[in-house]
Amino acid sequence: MSRKEALTKNKEIDLRQLFHTLRSKLWLIVGITGLFTGLGLLYNSQSEPDIYASSSRVIIAASNDMMTTVRALVREPIVLDQVIQRLELNASPGQLRSQVRVDSVEGSLITVISVLDSDPERAAQIANAIVDVYKNVAAETLGVGGIRLLTAAEPEPYPINVKSNTIVYVAFIVGLILSFSLAFLLESLDDSIRTEHEVEALLGLNMLGQVSRIRNRHTAAPAKKIKPGLMRSETIGS
């Protein structure tokens, strides 16, 4: 059995050993945790434009077979091109398409058309313009004239992408887990002998005692001088 295998087999894990590991690797734990937390703070501090959402609700009187096609028409270029021209938007149909979302209210004929934009007023204008154009295009191309506006879009004063500190907390926890894991990994790879139990496990002998560390101040103590009055001498032949 090799030296490393003998130490690993007989290694005892106790609270003192864990405390010693954490104390000796404290710089590693603090460094990695601080690094990940700093990266989280840096990412969270990046400025992003506020995004506002505005929605209009319409009811579509169409059969179940036609409903999917009628709803998909909302985001088609034949509708979006006219909206861009009407509002004089500086965007392509593809860009505007990425800002538009169409959702159906389950179990009903109601459809919600939502628009995301950095300007709340413009988001509401786009949503309402889409409904107006969409009704005409659906009637002309699909022959569906039963589309009626239920609720017009209005500007929302609050953005939907409010920043939170969740990413910072997650970065802190990830850094803490990684630093603890690395600390115990390095400790498990360290096969140096530090305690008398490891010596007994390695040699198979019982220790009778141990020599304490001798400090320099104990070995470098100057010899005491003998006072002249305490010295005795005898004269030869007296």
Coordinates of N, CA and C in Angstrom, one line a residue:
M1 N 0.8 -1.2 0.0 CA 0.0 0.0 0.0 C 0.9 1.2 0.0
S2 N 0.6 2.2 -0.9 CA 1.4 3.4 -1.0 C 1.1 4.3 0.2
R3 N 1.9 5.3 0.3 CA 1.8 6.3 1.4 C 0.5 7.0 1.2
K4 N 0.1 7.4 0.0 CA -1.1 8.2 -0.2 C -2.3 7.3 0.1
E5 N -2.3 6.0 -0.3 CA -3.4 5.1 0.0 C -3.6 4.9 1.4
A6 N -2.5 4.7 2.2 CA -2.6 4.5 3.6 C -3.2 5.7 4.3
L7 N -2.8 6.9 3.9 CA -3.4 8.1 4.6 C -4.8 8.2 4.2
T8 N -5.2 7.9 3.0 CA -6.6 8.1 2.6 C -7.5 7.1 3.3
K9 N -7.0 5.9 3.5 CA -7.8 4.8 4.1 C -8.1 5.1 5.5
N10 N -7.2 5.6 6.2 CA -7.3 5.8 7.7 C -7.6 7.2 8.1
K11 N -7.9 8.1 7.1 CA -8.1 9.5 7.4 C -9.4 9.7 8.2
E12 N -9.4 10.4 9.2 CA -10.5 10.6 10.0 C -11.0 12.1 9.8
I13 N -12.3 12.3 9.6 CA -12.8 13.6 9.4 C -13.5 14.0 10.6
D14 N -13.1 15.1 11.2 CA -13.7 15.6 12.4 C -13.9 17.1 12.2
L15 N -14.5 17.7 13.2 CA -14.8 19.2 13.1 C -13.5 20.0 13.2
R16 N -12.5 19.5 13.9 CA -11.3 20.3 14.0 C -10.6 20.3 12.6
Q17 N -10.6 19.2 11.9 CA -10.0 19.1 10.6 C -10.7 20.0 9.6
L18 N -12.1 20.0 9.7 CA -12.8 20.8 8.8 C -12.5 22.3 9.1
F19 N -12.4 22.7 10.3 CA -12.1 24.0 10.7 C -10.7 24.4 10.2
H20 N -9.8 23.5 10.3 CA -8.4 23.8 9.9 C -8.4 24.0 8.4
T21 N -9.2 23.2 7.7 CA -9.2 23.3 6.2 C -9.8 24.6 5.8
L22 N -10.9 25.0 6.4 CA -11.6 26.3 6.1 C -10.6 27.5 6.4
R23 N -10.0 27.4 7.6 CA -9.1 28.5 8.0 C -7.9 28.6 7.1
S24 N -7.3 27.5 6.7 CA -6.1 27.5 5.8 C -6.5 28.0 4.4
K25 N -7.7 27.7 4.0 CA -8.1 28.1 2.6 C -9.1 29.3 2.6
L26 N -9.0 30.1 3.7 CA -9.9 31.2 3.8 C -9.7 32.2 2.6
W27 N -8.4 32.4 2.3 CA -8.1 33.4 1.2 C -8.7 32.9 -0.1
L28 N -8.7 31.6 -0.3 CA -9.3 31.1 -1.6 C -10.8 31.3 -1.6
I29 N -11.4 31.0 -0.5 CA -12.9 31.1 -0.4 C -13.3 32.5 -0.6
V30 N -12.7 33.4 0.1 CA -13.0 34.9 0.0 C -12.7 35.4 -1.4
G31 N -11.6 35.0 -2.0 CA -11.3 35.5 -3.3 C -12.3 35.0 -4.4
I32 N -12.6 33.7 -4.4 CA -13.5 33.2 -5.5 C -14.9 33.8 -5.3
T33 N -15.4 33.8 -4.0 CA -16.7 34.3 -3.7 C -16.8 35.8 -4.1
G34 N -15.8 36.6 -3.7 CA -15.7 38.0 -4.1 C -15.7 38.2 -5.6
L35 N -14.9 37.4 -6.3 CA -14.8 37.5 -7.7 C -16.2 37.3 -8.4
F36 N -16.9 36.2 -8.0 CA -18.2 36.0 -8.6 C -19.2 37.0 -8.2
T37 N -19.2 37.5 -7.0 CA -20.1 38.5 -6.6 C -19.8 39.8 -7.3
G38 N -18.6 40.2 -7.5 CA -18.2 41.4 -8.3 C -18.7 41.3 -9.7
L39 N -18.5 40.1 -10.3 CA -19.0 40.0 -11.7 C -20.5 40.1 -11.8
G40 N -21.2 39.6 -10.7 CA -22.7 39.7 -10.7 C -23.1 41.2 -10.6
L41 N -22.4 41.9 -9.7 CA -22.7 43.4 -9.6 C -22.4 44.1 -10.8
L42 N -21.3 43.8 -11.5 CA -20.9 44.4 -12.8 C -22.0 44.2 -13.8
Y43 N -22.5 42.9 -13.9 CA -23.5 42.6 -14.9 C -24.8 43.3 -14.6
N44 N -25.1 43.4 -13.3 CA -26.4 44.0 -12.9 C -26.4 45.5 -13.1
S45 N -25.2 46.1 -13.1 CA -25.1 47.6 -13.1 C -25.1 48.1 -14.6
Q46 N -25.0 47.2 -15.6 CA -25.1 47.6 -16.9 C -26.4 48.3 -17.3
S47 N -26.3 49.4 -17.9 CA -27.6 50.2 -18.2 C -28.3 49.6 -19.4
E48 N -29.5 49.3 -19.3 CA -30.4 48.8 -20.3 C -31.6 49.7 -20.5
P49 N -32.1 50.0 -21.7 CA -33.2 50.8 -21.9 C -34.5 50.2 -21.2
D50 N -35.3 51.0 -20.7 CA -36.6 50.5 -20.1 C -37.5 50.0 -21.3
I51 N -38.2 48.9 -21.0 CA -39.1 48.4 -22.0 C -40.5 48.4 -21.5
Y52 N -41.4 49.0 -22.3 CA -42.8 49.1 -21.9 C -43.7 48.2 -22.7
A53 N -44.7 47.7 -22.1 CA -45.7 46.8 -22.8 C -47.1 47.5 -22.9
S54 N -47.7 47.4 -24.0 CA -49.1 47.9 -24.2 C -49.9 46.9 -25.0
S55 N -51.1 46.6 -24.5 CA -51.9 45.6 -25.1 C -53.3 46.1 -25.5
S56 N -53.8 45.5 -26.6 CA -55.2 45.7 -27.0 C -55.8 44.4 -27.1
R57 N -57.1 44.4 -26.9 CA -57.9 43.1 -26.9 C -59.0 43.2 -28.0
V58 N -59.0 42.1 -28.8 CA -60.0 42.0 -29.8 C -60.7 40.7 -29.7
I59 N -61.9 40.7 -30.3 CA -62.7 39.4 -30.4 C -62.8 39.0 -31.9
I60 N -62.5 37.8 -32.2 CA -62.5 37.3 -33.5 C -63.6 36.3 -33.7
A61 N -64.5 36.6 -34.5 CA -65.6 35.7 -34.8 C -65.3 34.8 -36.0
A62 N -64.5 33.7 -35.8 CA -64.1 32.8 -36.8 C -64.3 31.4 -36.4
S63 N -64.3 30.5 -37.3 CA -64.4 29.1 -37.0 C -63.1 28.6 -36.4
N64 N -63.1 27.4 -35.7 CA -61.9 26.9 -35.1 C -60.9 26.5 -36.2
D65 N -61.3 26.2 -37.4 CA -60.4 25.8 -38.4 C -59.6 27.1 -39.0
M66 N -60.3 28.2 -38.9 CA -59.7 29.5 -39.4 C -59.0 30.3 -38.3
M67 N -59.3 30.0 -37.1 CA -58.8 30.8 -36.0 C -57.2 30.9 -36.0
T68 N -56.5 29.8 -36.2 CA -55.1 29.9 -36.2 C -54.5 30.7 -37.3
T69 N -55.1 30.6 -38.5 CA -54.6 31.4 -39.6 C -55.0 32.9 -39.4
V70 N -56.1 33.2 -38.9 CA -56.5 34.6 -38.7 C -55.6 35.3 -37.6
R71 N -55.3 34.6 -36.6 CA -54.4 35.1 -35.6 C -53.0 35.3 -36.1
A72 N -52.5 34.4 -36.9 CA -51.2 34.5 -37.4 C -51.0 35.6 -38.4
L73 N -52.1 36.1 -38.9 CA -52.1 37.2 -39.9 C -51.6 38.5 -39.2
V74 N -51.8 38.6 -37.9 CA -51.4 39.9 -37.2 C -50.0 40.2 -37.4
R75 N -49.1 39.2 -37.4 CA -47.6 39.5 -37.4 C -47.0 39.3 -38.8
E76 N -47.9 39.3 -39.8 CA -47.4 39.2 -41.2 C -47.0 40.6 -41.8
P77 N -46.1 40.6 -42.8 CA -45.6 41.9 -43.4 C -46.8 42.6 -44.0
I78 N -47.8 42.0 -44.5 CA -48.9 42.7 -45.1 C -49.6 43.6 -44.2
V79 N -49.6 43.3 -42.9 CA -50.1 44.2 -41.9 C -49.1 45.1 -41.3
L80 N -47.9 44.6 -41.1 CA -46.8 45.4 -40.4 C -46.3 46.5 -41.3
D81 N -46.3 46.3 -42.6 CA -45.8 47.3 -43.6 C -46.7 48.5 -43.5
Q82 N -48.0 48.3 -43.5 CA -49.0 49.4 -43.4 C -48.9 50.2 -42.1
V83 N -48.6 49.4 -41.0 CA -48.4 50.1 -39.7 C -47.2 51.0 -39.7
I84 N -46.1 50.5 -40.3 CA -44.9 51.3 -40.4 C -45.1 52.6 -41.2
Q85 N -45.8 52.4 -42.3 CA -46.0 53.6 -43.1 C -47.0 54.6 -42.4
R86 N -48.0 54.1 -41.7 CA -48.9 55.0 -41.0 C -48.3 55.8 -39.9
L87 N -47.5 55.1 -39.1 CA -46.8 55.8 -38.0 C -45.4 56.3 -38.3
E88 N -45.0 56.1 -39.5 CA -43.6 56.6 -39.9 C -42.6 56.0 -39.0
L89 N -42.6 54.7 -38.8 CA -41.6 54.1 -37.8 C -40.3 53.9 -38.6
N90 N -39.2 54.0 -37.8 CA -37.9 53.7 -38.4 C -37.5 52.2 -38.0
A91 N -38.3 51.3 -38.6 CA -38.1 49.9 -38.4 C -38.5 49.1 -39.6
S92 N -38.0 47.9 -39.7 CA -38.3 47.0 -40.8 C -39.5 46.1 -40.3
P93 N -40.2 45.4 -41.2 CA -41.2 44.5 -40.7 C -40.7 43.4 -39.8
G94 N -39.5 43.0 -40.1 CA -38.9 41.9 -39.2 C -38.7 42.5 -37.8
Q95 N -38.1 43.7 -37.7 CA -37.9 44.3 -36.4 C -39.2 44.5 -35.6
L96 N -40.2 45.0 -36.3 CA -41.5 45.2 -35.7 C -42.2 43.9 -35.3
R97 N -42.0 42.9 -36.1 CA -42.5 41.6 -35.8 C -42.0 41.1 -34.5
S98 N -40.7 41.3 -34.2 CA -40.1 40.9 -32.9 C -40.7 41.6 -31.7
Q99 N -41.4 42.7 -31.9 CA -42.0 43.5 -30.8 C -43.4 43.1 -30.6
V100 N -44.0 42.4 -31.5 CA -45.4 42.1 -31.4 C -45.6 40.6 -30.9
R101 N -46.6 40.5 -30.0 CA -46.9 39.1 -29.5 C -48.5 39.0 -29.5
V102 N -48.9 37.8 -30.0 CA -50.3 37.5 -30.1 C -50.6 36.3 -29.2
D103 N -51.6 36.5 -28.2 CA -52.0 35.5 -27.3 C -53.5 35.4 -27.3
S104 N -53.9 34.1 -27.2 CA -55.3 33.9 -27.1 C -55.8 33.6 -25.7
V105 N -56.9 34.1 -25.3 CA -57.5 33.8 -24.0 C -58.1 32.4 -24.1
E106 N -57.6 31.5 -23.3 CA -58.0 30.1 -23.4 C -59.6 29.9 -23.2
G107 N -60.1 29.2 -24.2 CA -61.5 28.9 -24.1 C -62.4 30.0 -24.5
S108 N -61.9 31.0 -25.3 CA -62.7 32.1 -25.7 C -62.3 32.6 -27.1
L109 N -63.0 33.5 -27.7 CA -62.6 34.1 -29.0 C -61.8 35.4 -28.8
I110 N -61.4 35.7 -27.6 CA -60.7 36.9 -27.4 C -59.2 36.7 -27.6
T111 N -58.6 37.7 -28.3 CA -57.2 37.7 -28.7 C -56.5 38.9 -28.1
V112 N -55.4 38.8 -27.5 CA -54.6 39.9 -26.9 C -53.4 40.2 -27.8
I113 N -53.3 41.4 -28.3 CA -52.2 41.8 -29.2 C -51.3 42.8 -28.3
S114 N -50.1 42.3 -28.0 CA -49.2 43.1 -27.2 C -48.0 43.6 -28.0
V115 N -47.6 44.8 -27.6 CA -46.4 45.4 -28.3 C -45.4 45.9 -27.2
L116 N -44.1 45.6 -27.5 CA -43.1 46.0 -26.6 C -42.3 47.2 -27.3
D117 N -42.0 48.2 -26.5 CA -41.2 49.3 -27.1 C -40.6 50.1 -25.9
S118 N -39.5 50.8 -26.3 CA -38.9 51.7 -25.3 C -39.6 52.9 -25.0
D119 N -40.6 53.3 -25.7 CA -41.5 54.4 -25.5 C -42.9 54.0 -25.2
P120 N -43.5 54.2 -24.0 CA -44.8 53.7 -23.7 C -45.9 54.3 -24.6
E121 N -45.8 55.6 -25.0 CA -46.7 56.1 -25.9 C -46.7 55.5 -27.3
R122 N -45.5 55.2 -27.8 CA -45.4 54.6 -29.1 C -45.9 53.1 -29.1
A123 N -45.6 52.4 -27.9 CA -46.1 51.1 -27.8 C -47.6 51.0 -28.0
A124 N -48.3 51.9 -27.3 CA -49.8 52.0 -27.4 C -50.2 52.3 -28.8
Q125 N -49.5 53.3 -29.4 CA -49.9 53.7 -30.8 C -49.8 52.5 -31.8
I126 N -48.7 51.7 -31.6 CA -48.4 50.6 -32.5 C -49.5 49.5 -32.3
A127 N -49.8 49.2 -31.1 CA -50.8 48.2 -30.8 C -52.2 48.6 -31.4
N128 N -52.6 49.9 -31.3 CA -53.9 50.3 -31.8 C -53.9 50.3 -33.3
A129 N -52.7 50.8 -33.9 CA -52.6 50.8 -35.4 C -52.7 49.4 -36.0
I130 N -52.1 48.4 -35.3 CA -52.1 47.1 -35.8 C -53.5 46.5 -35.8
V131 N -54.3 46.8 -34.8 CA -55.7 46.4 -34.8 C -56.5 47.0 -35.9
D132 N -56.3 48.3 -36.2 CA -57.0 48.9 -37.3 C -56.7 48.3 -38.6
V133 N -55.4 48.2 -38.9 CA -54.9 47.6 -40.2 C -55.3 46.2 -40.3
Y134 N -55.2 45.4 -39.2 CA -55.5 44.0 -39.2 C -56.9 43.7 -39.5
K135 N -57.9 44.5 -39.0 CA -59.3 44.3 -39.4 C -59.5 44.4 -40.9
N136 N -58.9 45.4 -41.5 CA -59.2 45.6 -42.9 C -58.5 44.5 -43.7
V137 N -57.3 44.1 -43.4 CA -56.5 43.1 -44.1 C -57.2 41.7 -44.0
A138 N -57.7 41.4 -42.8 CA -58.4 40.1 -42.6 C -59.7 40.0 -43.4
A139 N -60.4 41.2 -43.5 CA -61.6 41.2 -44.3 C -61.3 41.0 -45.7
E140 N -60.2 41.7 -46.2 CA -59.9 41.6 -47.7 C -59.3 40.3 -48.1
T141 N -58.4 39.8 -47.3 CA -57.7 38.6 -47.7 C -58.3 37.3 -47.3
L142 N -58.9 37.2 -46.1 CA -59.5 36.0 -45.6 C -61.0 36.0 -45.6
G143 N -61.6 37.2 -45.8 CA -63.1 37.3 -45.8 C -63.6 37.2 -44.4
V144 N -62.8 37.5 -43.4 CA -63.2 37.5 -42.0 C -63.5 38.9 -41.5
G145 N -64.8 39.2 -41.4 CA -65.1 40.6 -41.0 C -65.6 40.7 -39.6
G146 N -65.6 39.6 -38.9 CA -66.1 39.6 -37.5 C -65.0 39.9 -36.5
I147 N -64.2 40.9 -36.7 CA -63.1 41.3 -35.8 C -63.5 42.6 -35.1
R148 N -63.7 42.6 -33.8 CA -64.1 43.8 -33.1 C -63.2 44.2 -32.0
L149 N -62.9 45.4 -31.8 CA -62.0 45.9 -30.8 C -62.8 45.9 -29.4
L150 N -62.2 45.3 -28.4 CA -62.8 45.2 -27.1 C -62.2 46.3 -26.2
T151 N -60.8 46.3 -26.2 CA -60.1 47.3 -25.3 C -59.0 47.8 -26.1
A152 N -58.9 49.1 -26.2 CA -57.8 49.8 -26.9 C -56.6 49.8 -26.0
A153 N -55.4 49.8 -26.6 CA -54.2 49.9 -25.8 C -54.0 51.3 -25.3
E154 N -53.4 51.3 -24.1 CA -53.1 52.6 -23.4 C -51.7 52.5 -22.9
P155 N -51.0 53.7 -22.8 CA -49.6 53.7 -22.4 C -49.5 53.2 -20.9
E156 N -48.5 52.4 -20.7 CA -48.2 51.9 -19.3 C -47.1 52.7 -18.7
P157 N -47.2 53.3 -17.6 CA -46.1 54.1 -17.0 C -44.9 53.4 -16.5
Y158 N -45.1 52.1 -16.2 CA -44.0 51.3 -15.5 C -43.4 50.3 -16.5
P159 N -42.1 50.3 -16.6 CA -41.4 49.3 -17.5 C -41.6 47.9 -16.9
I160 N -41.4 46.9 -17.8 CA -41.6 45.5 -17.5 C -40.2 44.9 -17.1
N161 N -39.1 45.5 -17.4 CA -37.8 45.0 -17.1 C -37.1 45.7 -16.0
V162 N -37.8 45.7 -14.8 CA -37.3 46.3 -13.6 C -36.1 45.4 -13.1
K163 N -35.0 46.1 -12.8 CA -33.9 45.4 -12.3 C -34.1 44.9 -10.9
S164 N -33.5 43.7 -10.6 CA -33.5 43.1 -9.3 C -32.1 42.6 -9.0
N165 N -31.8 42.3 -7.7 CA -30.5 41.9 -7.3 C -30.4 40.3 -7.3
T166 N -31.3 39.7 -8.0 CA -31.3 38.2 -8.0 C -30.0 37.7 -8.6
I167 N -29.5 38.3 -9.7 CA -28.3 37.8 -10.3 C -27.1 38.0 -9.4
V168 N -27.1 39.0 -8.5 CA -26.0 39.2 -7.5 C -26.1 38.0 -6.5
Y169 N -27.3 37.7 -6.0 CA -27.4 36.7 -5.0 C -27.0 35.3 -5.6
V170 N -27.4 35.1 -6.8 CA -27.0 33.8 -7.5 C -25.5 33.7 -7.7
A171 N -24.9 34.8 -8.1 CA -23.4 34.8 -8.3 C -22.7 34.6 -6.9
F172 N -23.2 35.2 -5.8 CA -22.6 34.9 -4.5 C -22.7 33.5 -4.1
I173 N -23.9 32.9 -4.3 CA -24.1 31.5 -3.9 C -23.2 30.5 -4.8
V174 N -23.1 30.8 -6.1 CA -22.3 30.0 -7.0 C -20.8 30.1 -6.6
G175 N -20.4 31.3 -6.3 CA -19.0 31.5 -5.9 C -18.7 30.8 -4.6
L176 N -19.6 30.9 -3.7 CA -19.4 30.2 -2.4 C -19.3 28.7 -2.5
I177 N -20.2 28.1 -3.4 CA -20.2 26.7 -3.6 C -18.9 26.3 -4.3
L178 N -18.5 27.0 -5.3 CA -17.3 26.6 -6.0 C -16.0 26.8 -5.1
S179 N -16.0 27.8 -4.3 CA -14.8 28.0 -3.5 C -14.7 26.9 -2.4
F180 N -15.8 26.6 -1.8 CA -15.8 25.5 -0.8 C -15.4 24.2 -1.5
S181 N -15.9 23.9 -2.6 CA -15.6 22.7 -3.3 C -14.1 22.6 -3.7
L182 N -13.6 23.7 -4.2 CA -12.2 23.8 -4.5 C -11.3 23.6 -3.3
A183 N -11.7 24.2 -2.2 CA -10.9 24.2 -1.0 C -10.8 22.7 -0.5
F184 N -11.9 22.0 -0.5 CA -11.9 20.6 0.0 C -11.2 19.7 -1.0
L185 N -11.3 20.1 -2.3 CA -10.6 19.3 -3.3 C -9.1 19.4 -3.1
L186 N -8.6 20.6 -2.9 CA -7.1 20.8 -2.7 C -6.7 20.1 -1.4
E187 N -7.6 20.1 -0.4 CA -7.2 19.4 0.9 C -7.1 17.9 0.7
S188 N -8.0 17.4 -0.1 CA -8.0 15.9 -0.3 C -6.8 15.5 -1.2
L189 N -6.3 16.4 -2.0 CA -5.1 16.1 -2.8 C -3.8 16.3 -2.0
D190 N -3.9 16.9 -0.9 CA -2.7 17.2 -0.1 C -2.4 16.0 0.8
D191 N -1.2 15.3 0.5 CA -0.9 14.1 1.2 C 0.2 14.3 2.2
S192 N 0.4 15.5 2.6 CA 1.5 15.8 3.6 C 1.0 15.3 5.0
I193 N 2.0 15.0 5.9 CA 1.7 14.4 7.2 C 1.6 15.6 8.2
R194 N 0.5 15.7 8.9 CA 0.4 16.9 9.8 C 0.0 16.5 11.3
T195 N -0.5 15.3 11.5 CA -0.9 14.9 12.8 C -0.3 13.6 13.2
E196 N -0.3 13.3 14.5 CA 0.3 12.0 15.0 C -0.6 10.8 14.5
H197 N -1.9 11.0 14.3 CA -2.7 9.9 13.8 C -2.3 9.5 12.4
E198 N -1.9 10.4 11.6 CA -1.5 10.1 10.2 C -0.2 9.3 10.3
V199 N 0.7 9.7 11.2 CA 2.0 9.0 11.4 C 1.7 7.5 11.8
E200 N 0.8 7.3 12.8 CA 0.5 6.0 13.2 C -0.1 5.1 12.1
A201 N -1.0 5.8 11.3 CA -1.6 5.1 10.2 C -0.6 4.7 9.1
L202 N 0.3 5.5 8.9 CA 1.3 5.3 7.9 C 2.3 4.2 8.3
L203 N 2.8 4.3 9.5 CA 3.9 3.4 10.0 C 3.4 2.1 10.7
G204 N 2.1 2.2 11.1 CA 1.6 1.0 11.8 C 2.1 0.9 13.2
L205 N 2.6 2.0 13.8 CA 3.2 2.0 15.1 C 2.5 3.0 16.0
N206 N 2.5 2.7 17.3 CA 1.9 3.6 18.3 C 2.9 4.7 18.8
M207 N 2.5 5.9 18.8 CA 3.4 7.0 19.2 C 3.5 7.0 20.8
L208 N 4.7 7.1 21.3 CA 4.9 7.2 22.7 C 4.9 8.6 23.2
G209 N 5.2 9.5 22.3 CA 5.3 10.9 22.7 C 5.7 11.8 21.4
Q210 N 5.7 13.1 21.6 CA 6.1 13.9 20.6 C 7.0 15.1 21.1
V211 N 7.8 15.6 20.3 CA 8.7 16.7 20.7 C 8.1 18.0 20.2
S212 N 8.0 18.9 21.1 CA 7.4 20.2 20.8 C 8.4 21.0 20.0
R213 N 7.8 21.9 19.2 CA 8.6 22.8 18.4 C 9.5 23.7 19.3
I214 N 10.8 23.7 19.0 CA 11.7 24.6 19.8 C 11.8 25.9 19.1
R215 N 11.5 26.9 19.8 CA 11.6 28.3 19.2 C 13.0 28.9 19.4
N216 N 13.3 29.8 18.6 CA 14.6 30.4 18.6 C 14.9 31.1 19.9
R217 N 13.9 31.6 20.6 CA 14.2 32.4 21.8 C 14.6 31.4 22.9
H218 N 14.3 30.1 22.8 CA 14.7 29.2 23.8 C 16.2 28.8 23.6
T219 N 16.6 28.7 22.3 CA 18.0 28.2 22.1 C 19.0 29.4 22.1
A220 N 18.6 30.6 21.9 CA 19.5 31.7 21.8 C 19.6 32.5 23.1
A221 N 19.2 31.9 24.2 CA 19.2 32.6 25.5 C 20.7 32.7 25.9
P222 N 21.2 33.9 26.2 CA 22.6 34.1 26.6 C 22.8 33.4 28.0
A223 N 24.0 32.9 28.1 CA 24.4 32.3 29.4 C 24.5 33.4 30.5
K224 N 24.1 33.0 31.7 CA 24.1 33.9 32.8 C 25.5 34.1 33.3
K225 N 25.9 35.3 33.6 CA 27.2 35.7 34.1 C 27.3 35.5 35.6
I226 N 28.4 34.9 36.0 CA 28.6 34.7 37.5 C 29.3 35.9 38.1
K227 N 28.7 36.4 39.1 CA 29.2 37.5 39.8 C 30.6 37.2 40.4
P228 N 31.5 38.2 40.3 CA 32.8 38.0 40.9 C 32.8 37.7 42.4
G229 N 31.8 38.2 43.1 CA 31.8 38.0 44.6 C 31.5 36.6 44.9
L230 N 30.9 35.8 44.0 CA 30.5 34.5 44.3 C 31.5 33.5 44.0
M231 N 32.6 33.9 43.3 CA 33.6 33.0 42.9 C 34.6 32.8 44.0
R232 N 35.0 31.5 44.2 CA 36.0 31.2 45.3 C 37.3 30.7 44.6
S233 N 38.4 31.0 45.3 CA 39.6 30.5 44.8 C 40.5 30.2 46.0
E234 N 41.4 29.2 45.9 CA 42.3 28.8 47.0 C 43.7 29.0 46.5
T235 N 44.5 29.4 47.4 CA 46.0 29.6 47.0 C 46.7 28.3 47.2
I236 N 47.4 27.9 46.3 CA 48.1 26.6 46.4 C 49.2 26.7 47.4
G237 N 49.2 25.8 48.3 CA 50.2 25.7 49.3 C 49.8 26.5 50.5
S238 N 48.6 27.0 50.6 CA 48.2 27.8 51.8 C 47.8 26.8 52.9

